[in-house]
PDB file of C-alpha atoms in Angstrom:
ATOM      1  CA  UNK A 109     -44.199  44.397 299.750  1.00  0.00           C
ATOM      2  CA  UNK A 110     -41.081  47.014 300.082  1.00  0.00           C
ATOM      3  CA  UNK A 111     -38.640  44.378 299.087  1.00  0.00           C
ATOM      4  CA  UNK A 112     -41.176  43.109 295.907  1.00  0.00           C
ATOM      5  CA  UNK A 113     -40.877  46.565 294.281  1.00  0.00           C
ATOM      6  CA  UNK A 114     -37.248  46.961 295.651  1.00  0.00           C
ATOM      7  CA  UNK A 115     -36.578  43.627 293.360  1.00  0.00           C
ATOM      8  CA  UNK A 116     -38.545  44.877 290.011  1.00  0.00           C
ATOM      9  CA  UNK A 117     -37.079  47.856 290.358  1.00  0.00           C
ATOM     10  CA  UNK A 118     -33.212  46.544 290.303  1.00  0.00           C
ATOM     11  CA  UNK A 119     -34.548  44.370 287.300  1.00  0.00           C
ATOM     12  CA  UNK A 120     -36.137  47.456 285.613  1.00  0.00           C
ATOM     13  CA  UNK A 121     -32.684  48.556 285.956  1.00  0.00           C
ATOM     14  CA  UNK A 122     -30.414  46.004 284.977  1.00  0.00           C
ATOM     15  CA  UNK A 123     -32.387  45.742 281.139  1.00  0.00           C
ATOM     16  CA  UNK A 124     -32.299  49.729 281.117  1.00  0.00           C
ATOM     17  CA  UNK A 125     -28.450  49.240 281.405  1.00  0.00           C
ATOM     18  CA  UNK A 126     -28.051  46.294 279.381  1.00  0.00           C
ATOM     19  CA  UNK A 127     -30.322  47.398 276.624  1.00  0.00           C
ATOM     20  CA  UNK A 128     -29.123  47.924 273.270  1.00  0.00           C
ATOM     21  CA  UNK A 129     -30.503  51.555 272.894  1.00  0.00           C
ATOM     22  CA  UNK A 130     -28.784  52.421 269.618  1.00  0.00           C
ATOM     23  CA  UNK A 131     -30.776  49.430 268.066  1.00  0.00           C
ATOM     24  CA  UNK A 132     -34.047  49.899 269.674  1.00  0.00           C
ATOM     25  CA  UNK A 133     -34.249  53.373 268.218  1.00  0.00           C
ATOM     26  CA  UNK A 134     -33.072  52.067 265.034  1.00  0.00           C
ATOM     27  CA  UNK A 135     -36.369  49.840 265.030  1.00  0.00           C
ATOM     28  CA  UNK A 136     -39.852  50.856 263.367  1.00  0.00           C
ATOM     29  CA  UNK A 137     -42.504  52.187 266.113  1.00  0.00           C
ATOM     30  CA  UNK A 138     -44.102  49.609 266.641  1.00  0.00           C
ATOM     31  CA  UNK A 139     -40.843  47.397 267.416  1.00  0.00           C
ATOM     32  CA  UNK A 140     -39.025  50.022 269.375  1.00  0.00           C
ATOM     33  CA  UNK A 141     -42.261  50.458 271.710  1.00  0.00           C
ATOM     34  CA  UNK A 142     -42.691  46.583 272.223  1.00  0.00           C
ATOM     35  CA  UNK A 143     -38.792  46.325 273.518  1.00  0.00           C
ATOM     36  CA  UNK A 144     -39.365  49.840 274.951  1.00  0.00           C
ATOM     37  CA  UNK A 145     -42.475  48.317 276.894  1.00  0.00           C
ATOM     38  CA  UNK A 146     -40.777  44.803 277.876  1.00  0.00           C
ATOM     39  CA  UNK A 147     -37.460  47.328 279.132  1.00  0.00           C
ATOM     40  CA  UNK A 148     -39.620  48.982 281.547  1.00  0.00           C
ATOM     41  CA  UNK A 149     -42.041  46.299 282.959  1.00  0.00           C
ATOM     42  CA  UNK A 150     -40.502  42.987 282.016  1.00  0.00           C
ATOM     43  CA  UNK A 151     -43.430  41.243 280.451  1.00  0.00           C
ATOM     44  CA  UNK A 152     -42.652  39.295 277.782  1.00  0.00           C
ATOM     45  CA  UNK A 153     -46.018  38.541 276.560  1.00  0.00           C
ATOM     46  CA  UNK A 154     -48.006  41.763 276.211  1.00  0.00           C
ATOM     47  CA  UNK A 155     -44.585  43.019 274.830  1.00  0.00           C
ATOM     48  CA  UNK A 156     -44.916  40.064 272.189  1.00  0.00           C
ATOM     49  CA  UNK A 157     -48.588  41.453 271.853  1.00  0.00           C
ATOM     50  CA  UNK A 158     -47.755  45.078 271.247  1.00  0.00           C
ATOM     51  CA  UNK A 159     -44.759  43.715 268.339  1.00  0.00           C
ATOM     52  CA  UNK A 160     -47.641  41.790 267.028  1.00  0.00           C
ATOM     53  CA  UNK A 161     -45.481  38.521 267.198  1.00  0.00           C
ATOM     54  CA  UNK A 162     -45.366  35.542 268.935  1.00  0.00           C
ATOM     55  CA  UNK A 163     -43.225  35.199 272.210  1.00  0.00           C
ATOM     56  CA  UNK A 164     -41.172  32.983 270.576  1.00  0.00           C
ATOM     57  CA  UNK A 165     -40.243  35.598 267.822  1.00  0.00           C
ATOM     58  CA  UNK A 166     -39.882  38.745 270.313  1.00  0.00           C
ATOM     59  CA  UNK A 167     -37.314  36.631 272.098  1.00  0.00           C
ATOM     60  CA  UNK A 168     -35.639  36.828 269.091  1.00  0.00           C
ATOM     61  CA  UNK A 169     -36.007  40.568 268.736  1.00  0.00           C
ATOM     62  CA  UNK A 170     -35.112  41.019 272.337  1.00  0.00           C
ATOM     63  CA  UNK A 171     -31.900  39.227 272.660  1.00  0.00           C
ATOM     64  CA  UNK A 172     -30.650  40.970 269.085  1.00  0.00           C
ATOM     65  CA  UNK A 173     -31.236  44.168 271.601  1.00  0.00           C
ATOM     66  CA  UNK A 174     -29.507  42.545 274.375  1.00  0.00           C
ATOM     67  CA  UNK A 175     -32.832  43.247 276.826  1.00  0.00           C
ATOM     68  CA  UNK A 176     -32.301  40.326 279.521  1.00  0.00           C
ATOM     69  CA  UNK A 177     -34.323  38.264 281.158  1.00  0.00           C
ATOM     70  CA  UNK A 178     -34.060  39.154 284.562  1.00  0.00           C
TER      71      UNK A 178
ATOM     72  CA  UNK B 211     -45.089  12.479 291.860  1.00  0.00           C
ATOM     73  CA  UNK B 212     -43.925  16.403 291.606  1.00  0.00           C
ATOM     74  CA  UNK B 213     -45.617  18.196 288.931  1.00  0.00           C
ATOM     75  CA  UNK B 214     -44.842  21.011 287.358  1.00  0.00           C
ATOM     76  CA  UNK B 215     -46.259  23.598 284.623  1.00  0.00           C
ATOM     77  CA  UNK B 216     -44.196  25.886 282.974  1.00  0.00           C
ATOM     78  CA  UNK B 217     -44.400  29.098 280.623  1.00  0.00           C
ATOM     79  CA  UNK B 218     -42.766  31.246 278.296  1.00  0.00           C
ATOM     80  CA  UNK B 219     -41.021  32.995 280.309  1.00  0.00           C
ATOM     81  CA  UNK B 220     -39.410  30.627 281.996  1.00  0.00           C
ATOM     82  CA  UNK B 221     -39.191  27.942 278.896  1.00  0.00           C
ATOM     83  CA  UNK B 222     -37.349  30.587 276.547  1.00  0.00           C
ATOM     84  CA  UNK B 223     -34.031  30.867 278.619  1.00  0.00           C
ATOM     85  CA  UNK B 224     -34.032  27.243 280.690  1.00  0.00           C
ATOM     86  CA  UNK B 225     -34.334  25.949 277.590  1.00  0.00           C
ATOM     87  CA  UNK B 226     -31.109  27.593 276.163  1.00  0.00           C
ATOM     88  CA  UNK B 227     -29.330  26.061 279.452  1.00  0.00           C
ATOM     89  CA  UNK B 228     -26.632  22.919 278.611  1.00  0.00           C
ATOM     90  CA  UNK B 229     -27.868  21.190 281.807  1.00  0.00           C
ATOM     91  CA  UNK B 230     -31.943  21.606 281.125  1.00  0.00           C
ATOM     92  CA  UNK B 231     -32.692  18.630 281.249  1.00  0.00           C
ATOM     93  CA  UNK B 232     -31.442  18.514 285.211  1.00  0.00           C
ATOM     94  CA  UNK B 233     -35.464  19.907 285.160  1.00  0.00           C
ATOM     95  CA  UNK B 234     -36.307  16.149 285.381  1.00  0.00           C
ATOM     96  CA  UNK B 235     -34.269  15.409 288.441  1.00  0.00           C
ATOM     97  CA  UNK B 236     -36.937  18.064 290.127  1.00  0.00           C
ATOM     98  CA  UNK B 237     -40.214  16.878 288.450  1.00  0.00           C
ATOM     99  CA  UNK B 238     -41.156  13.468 287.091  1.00  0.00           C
ATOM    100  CA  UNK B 239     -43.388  15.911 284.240  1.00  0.00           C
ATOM    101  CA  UNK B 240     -43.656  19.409 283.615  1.00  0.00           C
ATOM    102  CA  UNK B 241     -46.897  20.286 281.888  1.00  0.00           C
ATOM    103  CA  UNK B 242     -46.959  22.806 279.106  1.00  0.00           C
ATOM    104  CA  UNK B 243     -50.106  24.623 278.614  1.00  0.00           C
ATOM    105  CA  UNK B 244     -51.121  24.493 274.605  1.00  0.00           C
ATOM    106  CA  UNK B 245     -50.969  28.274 274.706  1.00  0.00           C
ATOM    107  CA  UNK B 246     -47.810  28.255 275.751  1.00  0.00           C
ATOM    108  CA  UNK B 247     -46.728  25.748 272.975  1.00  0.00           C
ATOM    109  CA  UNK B 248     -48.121  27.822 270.287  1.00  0.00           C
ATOM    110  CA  UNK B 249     -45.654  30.450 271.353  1.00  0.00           C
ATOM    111  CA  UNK B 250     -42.620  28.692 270.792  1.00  0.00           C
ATOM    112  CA  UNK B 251     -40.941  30.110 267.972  1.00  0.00           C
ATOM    113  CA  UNK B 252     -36.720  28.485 268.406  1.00  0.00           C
ATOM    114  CA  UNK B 253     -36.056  25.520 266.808  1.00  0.00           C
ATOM    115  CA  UNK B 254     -33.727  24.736 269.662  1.00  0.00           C
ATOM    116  CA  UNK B 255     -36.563  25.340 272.608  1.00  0.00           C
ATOM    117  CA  UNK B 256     -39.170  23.394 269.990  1.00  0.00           C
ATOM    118  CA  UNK B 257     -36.887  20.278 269.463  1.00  0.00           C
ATOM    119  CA  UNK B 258     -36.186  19.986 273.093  1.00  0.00           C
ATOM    120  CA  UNK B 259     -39.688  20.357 274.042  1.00  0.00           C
ATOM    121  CA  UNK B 260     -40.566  17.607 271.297  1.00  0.00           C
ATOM    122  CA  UNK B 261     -38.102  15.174 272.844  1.00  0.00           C
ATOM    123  CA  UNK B 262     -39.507  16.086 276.513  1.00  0.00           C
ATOM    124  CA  UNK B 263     -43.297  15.251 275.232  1.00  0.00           C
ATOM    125  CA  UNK B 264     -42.014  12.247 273.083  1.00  0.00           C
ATOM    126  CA  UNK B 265     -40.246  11.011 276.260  1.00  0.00           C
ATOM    127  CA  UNK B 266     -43.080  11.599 278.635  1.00  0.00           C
ATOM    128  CA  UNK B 267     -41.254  14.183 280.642  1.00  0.00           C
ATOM    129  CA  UNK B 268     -43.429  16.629 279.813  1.00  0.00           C
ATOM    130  CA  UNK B 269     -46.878  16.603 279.240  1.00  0.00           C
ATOM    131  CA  UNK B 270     -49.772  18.908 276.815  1.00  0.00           C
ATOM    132  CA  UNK B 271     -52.004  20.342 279.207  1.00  0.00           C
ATOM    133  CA  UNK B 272     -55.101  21.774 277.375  1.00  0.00           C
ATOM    134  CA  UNK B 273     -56.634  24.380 279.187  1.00  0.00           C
ATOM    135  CA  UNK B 274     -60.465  23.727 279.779  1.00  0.00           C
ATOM    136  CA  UNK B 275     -63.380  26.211 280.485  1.00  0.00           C
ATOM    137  CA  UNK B 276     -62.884  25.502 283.725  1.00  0.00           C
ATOM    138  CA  UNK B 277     -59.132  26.383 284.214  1.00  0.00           C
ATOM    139  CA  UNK B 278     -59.773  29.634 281.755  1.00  0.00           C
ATOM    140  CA  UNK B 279     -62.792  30.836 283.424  1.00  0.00           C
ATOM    141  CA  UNK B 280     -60.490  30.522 287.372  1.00  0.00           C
ATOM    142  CA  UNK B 281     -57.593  32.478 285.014  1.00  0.00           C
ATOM    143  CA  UNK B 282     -59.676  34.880 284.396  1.00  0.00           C
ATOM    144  CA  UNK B 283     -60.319  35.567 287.901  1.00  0.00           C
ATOM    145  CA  UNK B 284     -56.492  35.410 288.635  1.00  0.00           C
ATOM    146  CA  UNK B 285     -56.081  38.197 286.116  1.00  0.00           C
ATOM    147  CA  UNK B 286     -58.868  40.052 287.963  1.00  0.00           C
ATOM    148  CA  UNK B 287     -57.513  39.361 291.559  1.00  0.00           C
ATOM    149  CA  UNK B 288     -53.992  40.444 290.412  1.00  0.00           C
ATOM    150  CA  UNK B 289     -55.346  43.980 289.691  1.00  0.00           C
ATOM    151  CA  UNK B 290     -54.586  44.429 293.184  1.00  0.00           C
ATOM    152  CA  UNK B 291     -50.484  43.495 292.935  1.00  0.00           C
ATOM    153  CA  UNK B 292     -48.036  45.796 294.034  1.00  0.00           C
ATOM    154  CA  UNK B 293     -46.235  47.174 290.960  1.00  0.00           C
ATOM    155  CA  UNK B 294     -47.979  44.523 288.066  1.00  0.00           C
ATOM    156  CA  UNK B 295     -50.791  42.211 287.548  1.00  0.00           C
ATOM    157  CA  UNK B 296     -51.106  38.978 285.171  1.00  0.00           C
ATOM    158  CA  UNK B 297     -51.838  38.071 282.217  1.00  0.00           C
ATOM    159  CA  UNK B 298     -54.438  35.513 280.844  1.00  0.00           C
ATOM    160  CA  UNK B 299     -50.526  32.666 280.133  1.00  0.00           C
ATOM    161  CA  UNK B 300     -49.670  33.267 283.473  1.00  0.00           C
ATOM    162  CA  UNK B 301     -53.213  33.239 285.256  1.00  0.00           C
ATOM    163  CA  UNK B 302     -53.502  29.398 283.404  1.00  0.00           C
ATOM    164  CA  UNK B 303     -50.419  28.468 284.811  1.00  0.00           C
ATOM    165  CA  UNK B 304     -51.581  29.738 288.558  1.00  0.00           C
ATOM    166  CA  UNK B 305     -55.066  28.415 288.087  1.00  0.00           C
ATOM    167  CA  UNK B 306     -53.700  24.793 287.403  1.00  0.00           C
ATOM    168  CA  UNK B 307     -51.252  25.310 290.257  1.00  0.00           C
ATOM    169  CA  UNK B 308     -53.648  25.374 292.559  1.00  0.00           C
ATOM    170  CA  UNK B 309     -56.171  23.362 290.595  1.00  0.00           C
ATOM    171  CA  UNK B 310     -53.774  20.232 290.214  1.00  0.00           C
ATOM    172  CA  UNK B 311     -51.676  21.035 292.793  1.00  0.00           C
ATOM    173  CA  UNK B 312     -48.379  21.527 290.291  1.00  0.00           C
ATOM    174  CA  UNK B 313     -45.438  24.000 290.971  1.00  0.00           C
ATOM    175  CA  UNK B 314     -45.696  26.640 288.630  1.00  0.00           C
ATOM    176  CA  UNK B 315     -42.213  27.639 286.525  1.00  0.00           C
ATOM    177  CA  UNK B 316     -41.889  31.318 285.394  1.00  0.00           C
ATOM    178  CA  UNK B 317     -40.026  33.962 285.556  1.00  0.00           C
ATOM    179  CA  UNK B 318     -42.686  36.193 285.215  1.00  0.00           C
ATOM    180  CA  UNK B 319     -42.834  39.008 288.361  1.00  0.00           C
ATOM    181  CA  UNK B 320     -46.598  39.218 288.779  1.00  0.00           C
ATOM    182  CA  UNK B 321     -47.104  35.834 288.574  1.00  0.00           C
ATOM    183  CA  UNK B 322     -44.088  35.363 291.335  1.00  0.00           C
ATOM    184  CA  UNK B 323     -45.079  37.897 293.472  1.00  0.00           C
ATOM    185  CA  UNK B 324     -48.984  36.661 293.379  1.00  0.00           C
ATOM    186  CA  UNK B 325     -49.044  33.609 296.070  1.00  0.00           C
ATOM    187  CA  UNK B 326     -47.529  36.535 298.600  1.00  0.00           C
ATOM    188  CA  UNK B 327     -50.221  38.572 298.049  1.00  0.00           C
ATOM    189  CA  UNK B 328     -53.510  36.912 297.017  1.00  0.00           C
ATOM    190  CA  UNK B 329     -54.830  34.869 299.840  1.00  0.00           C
ATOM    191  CA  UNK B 330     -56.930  32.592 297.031  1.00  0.00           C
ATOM    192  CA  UNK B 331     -53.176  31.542 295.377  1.00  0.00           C
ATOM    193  CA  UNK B 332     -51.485  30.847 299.020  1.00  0.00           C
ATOM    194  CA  UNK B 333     -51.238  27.275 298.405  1.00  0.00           C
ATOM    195  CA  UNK B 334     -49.493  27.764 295.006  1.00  0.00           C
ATOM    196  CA  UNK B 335     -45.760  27.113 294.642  1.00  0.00           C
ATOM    197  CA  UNK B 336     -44.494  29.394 291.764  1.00  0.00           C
ATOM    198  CA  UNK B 337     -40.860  29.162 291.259  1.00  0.00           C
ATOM    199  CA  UNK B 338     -37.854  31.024 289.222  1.00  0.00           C
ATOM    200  CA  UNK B 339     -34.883  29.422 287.115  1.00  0.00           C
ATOM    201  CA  UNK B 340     -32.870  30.781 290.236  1.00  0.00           C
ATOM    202  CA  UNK B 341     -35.342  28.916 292.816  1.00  0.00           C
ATOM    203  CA  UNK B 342     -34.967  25.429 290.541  1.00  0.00           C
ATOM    204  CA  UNK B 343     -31.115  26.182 290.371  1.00  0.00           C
ATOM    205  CA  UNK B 344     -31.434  26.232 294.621  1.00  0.00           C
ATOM    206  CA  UNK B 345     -33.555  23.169 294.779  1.00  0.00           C
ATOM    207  CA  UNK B 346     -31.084  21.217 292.713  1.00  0.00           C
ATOM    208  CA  UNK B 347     -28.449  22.468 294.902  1.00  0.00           C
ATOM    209  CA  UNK B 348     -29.752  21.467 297.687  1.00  0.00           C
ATOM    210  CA  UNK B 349     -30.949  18.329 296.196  1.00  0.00           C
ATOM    211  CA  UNK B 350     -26.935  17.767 295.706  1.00  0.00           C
ATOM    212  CA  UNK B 351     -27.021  17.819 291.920  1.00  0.00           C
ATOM    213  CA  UNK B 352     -24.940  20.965 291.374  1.00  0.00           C
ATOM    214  CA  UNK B 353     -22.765  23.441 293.214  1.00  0.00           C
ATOM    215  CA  UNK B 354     -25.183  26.252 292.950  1.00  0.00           C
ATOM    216  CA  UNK B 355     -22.416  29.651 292.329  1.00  0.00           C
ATOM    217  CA  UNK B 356     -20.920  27.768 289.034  1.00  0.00           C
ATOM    218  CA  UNK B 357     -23.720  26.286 288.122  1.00  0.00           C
ATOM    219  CA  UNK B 358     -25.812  30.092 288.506  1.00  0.00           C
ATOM    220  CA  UNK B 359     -22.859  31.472 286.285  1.00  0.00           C
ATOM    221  CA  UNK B 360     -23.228  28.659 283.760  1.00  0.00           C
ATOM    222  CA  UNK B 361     -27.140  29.485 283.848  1.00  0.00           C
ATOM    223  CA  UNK B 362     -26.238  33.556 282.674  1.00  0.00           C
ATOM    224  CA  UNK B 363     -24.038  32.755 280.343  1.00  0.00           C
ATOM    225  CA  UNK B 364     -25.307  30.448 278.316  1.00  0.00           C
ATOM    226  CA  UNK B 365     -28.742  32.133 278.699  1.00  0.00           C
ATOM    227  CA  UNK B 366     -28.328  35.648 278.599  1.00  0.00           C
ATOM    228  CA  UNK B 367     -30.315  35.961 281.802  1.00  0.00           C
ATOM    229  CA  UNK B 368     -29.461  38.139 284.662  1.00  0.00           C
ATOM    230  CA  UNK B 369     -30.350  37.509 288.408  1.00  0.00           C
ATOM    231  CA  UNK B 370     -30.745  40.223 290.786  1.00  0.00           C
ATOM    232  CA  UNK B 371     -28.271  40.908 293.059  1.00  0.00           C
ATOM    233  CA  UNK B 372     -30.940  41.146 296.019  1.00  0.00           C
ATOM    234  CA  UNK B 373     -31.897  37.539 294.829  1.00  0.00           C
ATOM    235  CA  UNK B 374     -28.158  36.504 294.714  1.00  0.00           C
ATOM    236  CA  UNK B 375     -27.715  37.741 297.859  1.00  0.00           C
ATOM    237  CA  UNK B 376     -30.627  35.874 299.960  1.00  0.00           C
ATOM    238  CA  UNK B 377     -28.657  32.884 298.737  1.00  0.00           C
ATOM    239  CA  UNK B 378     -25.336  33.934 300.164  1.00  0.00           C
ATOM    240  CA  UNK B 379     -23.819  34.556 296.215  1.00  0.00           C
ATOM    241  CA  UNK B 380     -23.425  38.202 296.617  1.00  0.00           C
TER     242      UNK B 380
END
């Protein structure tokens, strides 16, 4: 279970790092806390949900604020 | 025949990749859940997914009360997860992993992490672009260091270096 958190956690890190934070806090609230959301827990669907957009479309969004998919 | 049924999270990037179609040299059809369809938003991921279902590589799976209402116990068991649960996508793609039997694509972590932990989903096979990447490796289609390289750049995804490092890249 140790090496399961051990391995979200380095991920958790890697999009806090790679994130473009300048852009995210450019964004309207409801934007910003959608890539804010998918930054810290890597799920790309409720993320979509809190945008209010399709996955599709937040992949957009997220690769414009270079979040990866890790 | 090897099955397989995929979601967002794993169709966005693969299907970015220059060599995605080396998916079919794993599975004779990959299944795509109509909720996961309706989520498509690329033109790029769409037009490859068209020519995968007009090819018969990949198949519509509609999801039936049945496979929802075994979701929605998924979602409910993963409560328990170390760290994250699942969502209702995911849970569909588990539930008709061990329904059907077919290995379950996504790069989601709860979803990963669930077989491990939830005695019900033992017999599921869930898989990561990085896991497919290793198959095909050692399946002899690709050297798997370039061809993990090739995967990030083109895709924009990352791999963890504790994942890199299990397979001797690190």
């Amino acid at each position: 279970m140790e090496e399961w958190i051990q391995l979200l956690e380095e991920a958790r890190e890697i999009r806090r790092r790679e994130a473009d934070w300048h852009f995210i806090n450019s964004l309207p609230p409801k934007l910003r806390l959608a890539l804010t959301y998918f930054v810290e827990v890597g799920d790309i669907y409720v993320a979509s949900r809190i945008a209010g957009m399709k996955v599709g479309e937040f992949d957009e969004l997220r690769r414009k604020a270079k979040v990866p998919m890790v | 025949m090897t099955e397989a049924i995929a979601d967002t999270s794993f169709l966005i990037d693969w299907a970015r990749y220059s060599r995605r179609d080396l998916l079919w040299r794993l599975f004779d059809v990959v299944h795509l859940p109509e909720s996961v369809l309706a989520e498509i938003y690329s033109e790029g991921t769409l037009a490859w997914i068209v020519d995968g279902l007009a090819s018969r590589r990949m198949a519509l799976f509609t999801e039936t009360d049945d496979v929802v209402d075994l979701a929605r116990r998924i979602v409910s068991l993963s409560r328990a997860l170390p760290a994250r649960g699942v969502d209702l996508p995911e849970a569909v793609c588990l539930a008709a992993g061990l329904k059907f039997g077919y290995v379950v694509l996504t790069e989601n972590g709860g979803a990963v992490m669930a077989p491990s932990f939830l005695n019900e989903l033992s017999p599921v096979k869930v898989m990561r672009a990085l896991d497919v990447l290793h198959a095909l490796a050692q399946a002899g289609h690709i050297g798997l260091r370039d061809e993990v390289a090739r995967y990030q750049v083109e895709t924009g995804h990352r791999f963890a270096k504790r994942d890199l490092r299990r397979l001797g890249l690190e």
